[in-house]
Every structure is written in C-alpha cells, then in structure tokens.
Amino acid sequence: MSAFSRFTPLASALPSTVPFVGPEAIERQRGLKVEARIGANENGFGPAPSVIAAMREQAGDIWKYNDPENYALREALATHLGVTPANIAVGGGIDELLGQIVRLVIEPGGTVVTSFGAYPTFNFHVNGFGGRLVTAPYAGDREDLDALLDAVKRENAPLVYFANPDNPMGSWWDADKIVAFARALPETCLMILDEAYSETGPASALPSIESLIDLPNIVRTRTFSKAYGLAGARVGYVISTPGTAQAFDKIRNHFGMNRLATVAALAALKDQAYLSEVIGKIHAARNRIADIARANGLQPLVSATNFVAVDAGRDGAHARAIVDGLMEHGVFIRMPGVAPLNRCIRVSVGPEADMARLEEALPLVLKKLA
Amino acid sequence: MSAFSRFTPLASALPSTVPFVGPEAIERQRGLKVEARIGANENGFGPAPSVIAAMREQAGDIWKYNDPENYALREALATHLGVTPANIAVGGGIDELLGQIVRLVIEPGGTVVTSFGAYPTFNFHVNGFGGRLVTAPYAGDREDLDALLDAVKRENAPLVYFANPDNPMGSWWDADKIVAFARALPETCLMILDEAYSETGPASALPSIESLIDLPNIVRTRTFSKAYGLAGARVGYVISTPGTAQAFDKIRNHFGMNRLATVAALAALKDQAYLSEVIGKIHAARNRIADIARANGLQPLVSATNFVAVDAGRDGAHARAIVDGLMEHGVFIRMPGVAPLNRCIRVSVGPEADMARLEEALPLVLKKLA
C-alpha cells in the first residue's frame, strides 16, 4: 500500500494495526448487535439529567471554539478540589493527557516503568514516542508498589505509571501506601497516578490532595468518563504543581477541547447529588455482577472501580471464549490482555437490563464451553 | 515555580507562554465584553438546525465512547468525496491533525518549509517537535509557490505546509497551479495542503480529488469548523492515499473523538442545502466587510475564505491599534502576526448584527487614531 516514503524511523517502525477495537467494530466484524454495553468501563447510568440539559441548551454555541485556557473548568475544578487553577491542566480525557506526559518526559529509548498488564493506551503512547517499557508483575492482583519502586531505581527511570484504583483488576492500595510510594520516588522520576476511578473506590484509597500537591514529580490524572458518565465527551485533567501543570501548555493542542464537553463537565461538577446517587448505583451493580459470577461458579474480585474482574478459573483462552460467547448473546465485555490477569473477564457496571442480560447469557455460555 | 526536573531537553526548551489568546481571555484581561465575535474565523451563522437537533437528540448517548475507527464518518466522507474510507483519517480538527503529521515526519532538527506569516498553530507543532522552520515570504499577499518549491529542494525538506485558500490573507491559487506544485515536489517531501476554507473559495481554486489522490506525499486537510459552523466540535479529516492515511493510526489517540462531534459532522454532511445557503451568506458578509472597509478608506483584499484581510494602509502598530480599539467597542477581530502582512486587520464574517457593530465602531476607532 502506497505510503509516504519518509516518515521518521520511529514512525515507520510502529505497527499500523492497533489493539483498540470498539464495540462498534465487533458488531461490524461479527455481524452481531451489542445489547448490553458493559465492556469499556463506561457508565451506562449516564450523566446527570442536568448535564444533558446543559449540553442541549448550549448546543447552538458549537460554532464557537472552546476557551483555549479552559479557564472556567479549571476554576471550577480548583474550587472543587481545594487547589488553585494553576494546579490543573485540562485535556481530552486521560488518554490524551497520558500521551502528553509521555511526550514531555520520554525521548526515544527512555525507560518507562509500569505494571505488566496495566493500561494498554498508556503503553501505546510509550511505544509511540519510542520509550522502553519495563514492567513489574502484579502481585495478588494488585500493582506491586515495591517492585515498581525497585524498577524505577534500578533503571533510573524518568517515568512510572500507577493506577489507583487499578484497571483491569479493580484492586487498590490505601492512601498511605500511595503517599509513601510517591515520597520514596526519586524526584527525577515523574509518577503518573491515574485516578480515573477515584470516585468509585473507598475513601481510604484516595490520598488527600494536600498529601501530594507539593511534589512536582507527581501528576494525578482524573476524568469525567467514569463516575460522571461522560466517556464520549472526552474531558480529563491533571493535578500537579503549577510548574508541572504549566508544562502541558508547551505542547497541548490549545484549541483541542470540544465546547460542549466543557459545558458538560462544568454541569457535572455542579451536580454532586447526582454523582452520589450514581456511585450508589455503581456499588449495587458491582454486587450484582459479583452475585451473577458466584451463581455461575466464578470468583469475582473485590472492586473499587465501575467494573468487576471475575476470575473464570482457567486460562486466557477460556476467558476469551467466555468474552466471545457472551457477545453472541449481545453482551459486550472485555478481559485483561496478559497472563495471569487474563484468567479473568472484566465486566463493567450498567443498568439492571444489562445485568439481567448478563445473568441470562452467562450460564448458557459456560454450559456450551463445558 | 516548581516543575518536574527531568522533562526532555526539547520540552524544557519550549516556551510555557504561547500565543493562543482566545476572546474569553481578552475579555478577562481587559474587562471587556465581546459583542461581535468576528476574530477567530468561526462561522457566526452557526451550523444547520438539523445539526443542532441531531446533537440534542443524541446528547443522552454521551456516556459511550465514540467509535475509535470513526467508521460511519469515514464512510460518509468517502461517499461525499468519491474516495474510499481508507483514504480518510479523522481527527480533532485540523489543529490536531497537523500535530500528528509533524510528529510522523519531523525529528528534532528536521526542516519544515512554510510561508512567513502562515498558520501559527502549525508552527507551534513544528517547534513542539523540534523542527526547524524555513520560510518563504508571501508574494503579492499570496503564498509563493515557486519560492516554497525552491526552499523544499534547497533544504531537502521532508515537509511543506501550504494553505489554499490562505489564512491569514484570504488569497488563493487556482487548482492547476496547486496540482503542478504537488507534482513537482520531490516524493520525499510531504505536502500538507490545508483546505480548511475549501468550501468558501471559487470552484476553480479547488483541485479535484482525482488530481492528487494517487500521491502518497500529499495530505489534504479539511474541517467542519469553518463553512459547516462547527469550530467548537473539533472535527477535521485528511484525504490521502490509504497507506499515508493509515499512518495516523500509529500515533493518534484512538478514543480521542467526542461522540457528539461525530454526530454533528455526520448531520452537517447530510445537510448540503444548508451549507449552500450559508456559503451564500458568507459571500454576502465578505462583501459587507469590504464595503465597510472602503467606506472608511481602507482596502479590503479579495477573499476566498470566511474572513477578509483589510489593508489598513500603515504598519503593524497601526493595525494593532485598530484591533485593540475595536475591542473597546466589543468587536473582536484579529490580525496577521508578521510584516508585511500585519499592515492588515483580519475580520471574520458574521450575521448582520455583527457587521452593523463593526460598521459603527470602525470609524470611531479610526477617528480616534487619526
């Protein structure tokens, strides 16, 4: 296939095929229809009615670029978090922010430490900038803080990724362990503390803002995609020191934010009552998924996120067969990518109709596989 | 200010202050209110009612990620343009796509050819990836195709940027000249043919799709931000060979598109009747701006875009004083950044209320400056 002949050596060496397969692609490829969309850790309870109303009301303003400084959103987040707007940088979801962080820190050949089997999109960005991934295995289905710290020191790595709560396992560490890890890091290593699931975990898992805000090498990433139900809007943000947060201005696409996404995020932040309500629904749905798993002889892992990893008891091929089999019944779920995590399937929370469909389909799939 | 100590040398060397000042920032900094938003080449006529209706209707789906393959939009664009979906890559506006192109082609120190005074966001991306800008001056307020080609050959440059119609001058070259330039380029040089304003120029200025679609080193960039009135949505696309278009998959943020932005673009593409109507309004507003300029002793340049560059007859300081003076009256406009282009002010089209406000304010500002 004819492509331009002079892409950079790095770009030329990157694969053109990527592992990002959306449910729409599965539908197209397999000729199936997704009836229960509980695979991408979206939030099927949706955003607050006030959020949808705000987007509808301001849809006519879509001809205007969004404020490139994201002033109103940074102000609102700062007030919400008890920091200053200078502590905040806004981007198109954590995915975009991860790419920016890698670009700011990693030159070709630079070392990046992460857990083996952690967030694939982060690895995609590391590869995309020519970084070298050094991984530490999960221990007991949790990211292994000691091993990560050892790897950082051994490799003199400038970047480490750590998600708390974790994806894909749903596990977590308590705040004091996170803070101890952050403070033990060499200051020459930037830590991405990915808190995409911060709203759905136990309070004890979330370090206070104050506990880390003075550290220029800690970047906490958060999102409106999960608990706030705005995955399709693409709004994420980082919390760090003003100096580190300002570095994003050097490279970010200043006119990159969708205007209605900002409207949605602002409205979502205002409606904390709805957020509490949704978090309650997420907790209930986690229990529902766990009950369904147990009823089918599978072992749900305790989760601090909006999904549940369920140990299917065998290997990756078996879990894959369950994932594929459920899709035959219109139930879209996913699974971790590597062993030993891939003995699990990963089921996102959703409204009762989705849960009921899972409940109906899972025994049929398991029976067929038996 | 405390920042992380180990950003890459390139990132460390980049300025934290950037030239992207939105009208909202001007309002905040100067304590003024924008009453006529005619400075950012947005389209104040707005998108089609059918587009707004589609966004409102599907706002509730915002909890779902957008299809990472942008399948429906690429299909629709392919049908509209008479190419295949494989010829299309979609991104968050041309701004994002420009960053991706630079990243694919430019290593630190790599040479990029552009016109002196052309699109600043492109230069921002070139600087951001450590590229070296080599510029050719405008000739007769048009980008100088011969000089650009000479510079590419002299420098053995891997990348050249050319906008047709041009921003900030509104000028253009006829299609045959563009095609001749593209075919004369060494195949080791990728040409960005930025066609953000393709819908508002004369038909003779737009090379046919067939005339360039076989060239892997030509990337045409287009957007829904201008004629389609969707600047705040952030939807742009490239047209190239399948091989070159697929290269974007190597590095793009696959879950980066806003879901409602895709909804809006699809609806906009369907409503070509509205597009024709708006283009008529844009042409009329260009004439209105030109009349206002002449009535005030200023010289409008002929425009193929949704804005008019107006020669204010003196230097950049004088044009700047007009820009600043108009803002005192709530009229937000911009101006080119470098001499000799900066003898001009740049006024975007807008509804009659905006034009009337300009008509009222401009003589007052000029009188005060006289």
Short mmCIF file of N, CA and C in Angstrom, two decimals, chain B residues 94-178:
data_model
loop_
_atom_site.label_atom_id
_atom_site.label_comp_id
_atom_site.label_asym_id
_atom_site.label_seq_id
_atom_site.Cartn_x
_atom_site.Cartn_y
_atom_site.Cartn_z
N ILE B 94 -8.34 20.24 12.27
CA ILE B 94 -7.07 20.25 11.53
C ILE B 94 -5.91 20.49 12.50
N ASP B 95 -6.15 21.28 13.54
CA ASP B 95 -5.07 21.56 14.50
C ASP B 95 -4.45 20.27 15.04
N GLU B 96 -5.30 19.33 15.43
CA GLU B 96 -4.75 18.07 15.96
C GLU B 96 -4.04 17.29 14.86
N LEU B 97 -4.64 17.27 13.69
CA LEU B 97 -4.05 16.51 12.58
C LEU B 97 -2.68 17.09 12.19
N LEU B 98 -2.55 18.39 12.24
CA LEU B 98 -1.24 19.00 11.92
C LEU B 98 -0.18 18.52 12.90
N GLY B 99 -0.54 18.44 14.16
CA GLY B 99 0.41 17.93 15.15
C GLY B 99 0.81 16.50 14.85
N GLN B 100 -0.16 15.71 14.43
CA GLN B 100 0.14 14.30 14.12
C GLN B 100 1.04 14.19 12.90
N ILE B 101 0.79 15.02 11.90
CA ILE B 101 1.62 14.97 10.69
C ILE B 101 3.06 15.36 11.03
N VAL B 102 3.22 16.43 11.78
CA VAL B 102 4.57 16.86 12.16
C VAL B 102 5.27 15.72 12.91
N ARG B 103 4.54 15.12 13.82
CA ARG B 103 5.13 14.03 14.60
C ARG B 103 5.54 12.85 13.72
N LEU B 104 4.76 12.56 12.71
CA LEU B 104 5.08 11.43 11.83
C LEU B 104 6.30 11.69 10.94
N VAL B 105 6.57 12.96 10.69
CA VAL B 105 7.56 13.29 9.67
C VAL B 105 8.83 13.95 10.22
N ILE B 106 8.69 14.68 11.32
CA ILE B 106 9.80 15.53 11.75
C ILE B 106 10.48 15.00 13.01
N GLU B 107 11.78 14.79 12.88
CA GLU B 107 12.61 14.54 14.06
C GLU B 107 13.27 15.87 14.47
N PRO B 108 13.78 15.95 15.69
CA PRO B 108 14.43 17.20 16.08
C PRO B 108 15.48 17.61 15.04
N GLY B 109 15.41 18.87 14.66
CA GLY B 109 16.33 19.39 13.65
C GLY B 109 15.82 19.26 12.23
N GLY B 110 14.74 18.52 12.04
CA GLY B 110 14.18 18.33 10.69
C GLY B 110 13.62 19.64 10.14
N THR B 111 13.73 19.77 8.85
CA THR B 111 13.36 21.04 8.21
C THR B 111 11.92 21.03 7.73
N VAL B 112 11.25 22.12 8.00
CA VAL B 112 9.86 22.28 7.57
C VAL B 112 9.73 23.61 6.83
N VAL B 113 9.17 23.55 5.65
CA VAL B 113 9.02 24.75 4.84
C VAL B 113 7.59 25.26 4.93
N THR B 114 7.45 26.55 5.15
CA THR B 114 6.14 27.18 5.18
C THR B 114 6.30 28.63 4.77
N SER B 115 5.19 29.33 4.65
CA SER B 115 5.26 30.75 4.29
C SER B 115 5.41 31.60 5.55
N PHE B 116 6.15 32.67 5.43
CA PHE B 116 6.41 33.54 6.59
C PHE B 116 5.12 34.32 6.92
N GLY B 117 4.55 33.94 8.06
CA GLY B 117 3.30 34.58 8.45
C GLY B 117 2.09 33.68 8.28
N ALA B 118 2.31 32.44 7.85
CA ALA B 118 1.19 31.49 7.68
C ALA B 118 0.75 30.96 9.05
N TYR B 119 0.00 29.87 9.06
CA TYR B 119 -0.76 29.42 10.23
C TYR B 119 0.10 29.18 11.49
N PRO B 120 -0.08 29.99 12.51
CA PRO B 120 0.77 29.87 13.72
C PRO B 120 0.66 28.53 14.43
N THR B 121 -0.51 27.91 14.40
CA THR B 121 -0.66 26.63 15.10
C THR B 121 0.23 25.56 14.46
N PHE B 122 0.38 25.63 13.16
CA PHE B 122 1.29 24.68 12.51
C PHE B 122 2.72 24.91 13.02
N ASN B 123 3.13 26.16 13.06
CA ASN B 123 4.49 26.47 13.56
C ASN B 123 4.67 26.01 15.01
N PHE B 124 3.61 26.16 15.79
CA PHE B 124 3.64 25.69 17.18
C PHE B 124 3.97 24.20 17.24
N HIS B 125 3.31 23.43 16.38
CA HIS B 125 3.57 21.99 16.37
C HIS B 125 4.99 21.69 15.88
N VAL B 126 5.44 22.42 14.87
CA VAL B 126 6.81 22.19 14.37
C VAL B 126 7.82 22.47 15.49
N ASN B 127 7.65 23.58 16.17
CA ASN B 127 8.54 23.89 17.28
C ASN B 127 8.42 22.82 18.38
N GLY B 128 7.23 22.37 18.60
CA GLY B 128 6.97 21.40 19.66
C GLY B 128 7.67 20.06 19.43
N PHE B 129 7.91 19.75 18.17
CA PHE B 129 8.64 18.51 17.87
C PHE B 129 10.09 18.79 17.47
N GLY B 130 10.53 20.02 17.71
CA GLY B 130 11.94 20.33 17.49
C GLY B 130 12.31 20.57 16.04
N GLY B 131 11.32 20.78 15.20
CA GLY B 131 11.60 21.05 13.79
C GLY B 131 12.20 22.43 13.59
N ARG B 132 12.76 22.61 12.41
CA ARG B 132 13.40 23.88 12.05
C ARG B 132 12.59 24.50 10.92
N LEU B 133 12.02 25.66 11.18
CA LEU B 133 11.17 26.31 10.18
C LEU B 133 12.01 27.09 9.18
N VAL B 134 11.78 26.82 7.93
CA VAL B 134 12.37 27.62 6.86
C VAL B 134 11.20 28.27 6.13
N THR B 135 11.21 29.58 6.03
CA THR B 135 10.04 30.26 5.50
C THR B 135 10.34 30.97 4.18
N ALA B 136 9.32 31.04 3.37
CA ALA B 136 9.36 31.84 2.15
C ALA B 136 8.36 32.98 2.32
N PRO B 137 8.74 34.19 1.98
CA PRO B 137 7.80 35.30 2.16
C PRO B 137 6.61 35.19 1.20
N TYR B 138 5.50 35.76 1.61
CA TYR B 138 4.36 35.91 0.69
C TYR B 138 4.79 36.81 -0.46
N ALA B 139 4.18 36.61 -1.60
CA ALA B 139 4.41 37.48 -2.75
C ALA B 139 3.06 37.99 -3.21
N GLY B 140 2.87 39.29 -3.17
CA GLY B 140 1.57 39.84 -3.58
C GLY B 140 0.46 39.31 -2.71
N ASP B 141 0.74 39.15 -1.43
CA ASP B 141 -0.25 38.65 -0.46
C ASP B 141 -0.74 37.23 -0.75
N ARG B 142 0.00 36.53 -1.58
CA ARG B 142 -0.27 35.10 -1.76
C ARG B 142 0.95 34.30 -1.33
N GLU B 143 0.71 33.06 -0.91
CA GLU B 143 1.85 32.19 -0.64
C GLU B 143 2.58 31.97 -1.97
N ASP B 144 3.90 31.97 -1.90
CA ASP B 144 4.72 31.97 -3.10
C ASP B 144 5.13 30.54 -3.46
N LEU B 145 4.37 29.96 -4.38
CA LEU B 145 4.58 28.54 -4.70
C LEU B 145 5.99 28.27 -5.21
N ASP B 146 6.50 29.14 -6.06
CA ASP B 146 7.86 28.91 -6.60
C ASP B 146 8.90 28.96 -5.48
N ALA B 147 8.74 29.92 -4.61
CA ALA B 147 9.72 30.07 -3.52
C ALA B 147 9.63 28.88 -2.55
N LEU B 148 8.43 28.41 -2.32
CA LEU B 148 8.26 27.25 -1.44
C LEU B 148 8.92 26.01 -2.06
N LEU B 149 8.71 25.83 -3.34
CA LEU B 149 9.30 24.67 -4.02
C LEU B 149 10.83 24.77 -4.01
N ASP B 150 11.32 25.97 -4.28
CA ASP B 150 12.78 26.16 -4.22
C ASP B 150 13.32 25.81 -2.84
N ALA B 151 12.63 26.26 -1.81
CA ALA B 151 13.11 26.02 -0.44
C ALA B 151 13.09 24.52 -0.12
N VAL B 152 12.05 23.85 -0.56
CA VAL B 152 11.97 22.39 -0.31
C VAL B 152 13.17 21.70 -0.95
N LYS B 153 13.46 22.05 -2.19
CA LYS B 153 14.56 21.39 -2.91
C LYS B 153 15.91 21.75 -2.32
N ARG B 154 16.08 23.03 -2.03
CA ARG B 154 17.36 23.50 -1.49
C ARG B 154 17.67 22.83 -0.16
N GLU B 155 16.61 22.67 0.66
CA GLU B 155 16.80 22.16 2.02
C GLU B 155 16.59 20.66 2.11
N ASN B 156 16.21 20.05 0.98
CA ASN B 156 15.80 18.64 1.03
C ASN B 156 14.82 18.41 2.18
N ALA B 157 13.83 19.27 2.25
CA ALA B 157 12.89 19.25 3.38
C ALA B 157 11.91 18.09 3.26
N PRO B 158 11.61 17.43 4.37
CA PRO B 158 10.62 16.35 4.33
C PRO B 158 9.17 16.84 4.46
N LEU B 159 8.96 18.14 4.72
CA LEU B 159 7.59 18.60 5.00
C LEU B 159 7.41 20.04 4.55
N VAL B 160 6.32 20.28 3.84
CA VAL B 160 5.97 21.65 3.45
C VAL B 160 4.49 21.87 3.74
N TYR B 161 4.19 23.06 4.22
CA TYR B 161 2.81 23.43 4.54
C TYR B 161 2.34 24.49 3.56
N PHE B 162 1.16 24.28 3.05
CA PHE B 162 0.59 25.24 2.11
C PHE B 162 -0.92 25.26 2.29
N ALA B 163 -1.49 26.43 2.51
CA ALA B 163 -2.93 26.55 2.70
C ALA B 163 -3.56 27.18 1.47
N ASN B 164 -4.61 26.56 0.99
CA ASN B 164 -5.33 27.10 -0.16
C ASN B 164 -6.82 26.83 0.00
N PRO B 165 -7.63 27.89 0.13
CA PRO B 165 -7.28 29.30 0.28
C PRO B 165 -6.43 29.54 1.53
N ASP B 166 -5.79 30.70 1.52
CA ASP B 166 -4.80 31.01 2.55
C ASP B 166 -5.41 31.70 3.77
N ASN B 167 -4.84 31.39 4.92
CA ASN B 167 -5.08 32.14 6.15
C ASN B 167 -3.71 32.67 6.58
N PRO B 168 -3.50 33.94 6.84
CA PRO B 168 -4.47 34.98 7.18
C PRO B 168 -4.88 35.92 6.05
N MET B 169 -4.45 35.70 4.81
CA MET B 169 -4.69 36.73 3.79
C MET B 169 -5.96 36.49 2.99
N GLY B 170 -6.49 35.27 2.99
CA GLY B 170 -7.72 35.01 2.24
C GLY B 170 -7.50 34.80 0.76
N SER B 171 -6.23 34.81 0.35
CA SER B 171 -5.90 34.68 -1.08
C SER B 171 -5.89 33.20 -1.49
N TRP B 172 -5.70 32.93 -2.76
CA TRP B 172 -5.69 31.56 -3.24
C TRP B 172 -4.96 31.44 -4.57
N TRP B 173 -4.65 30.21 -4.90
CA TRP B 173 -4.14 29.88 -6.23
C TRP B 173 -5.16 28.99 -6.93
N ASP B 174 -5.16 29.03 -8.23
CA ASP B 174 -6.06 28.14 -8.96
C ASP B 174 -5.56 26.70 -8.89
N ALA B 175 -6.50 25.80 -9.11
CA ALA B 175 -6.23 24.37 -8.93
C ALA B 175 -5.04 23.88 -9.75
N ASP B 176 -4.94 24.35 -10.97
CA ASP B 176 -3.86 23.83 -11.83
C ASP B 176 -2.49 24.16 -11.27
N LYS B 177 -2.38 25.33 -10.65
CA LYS B 177 -1.10 25.71 -10.04
C LYS B 177 -0.77 24.81 -8.84
N ILE B 178 -1.80 24.49 -8.07
CA ILE B 178 -1.60 23.63 -6.89
C ILE B 178 -1.16 22.24 -7.33
#
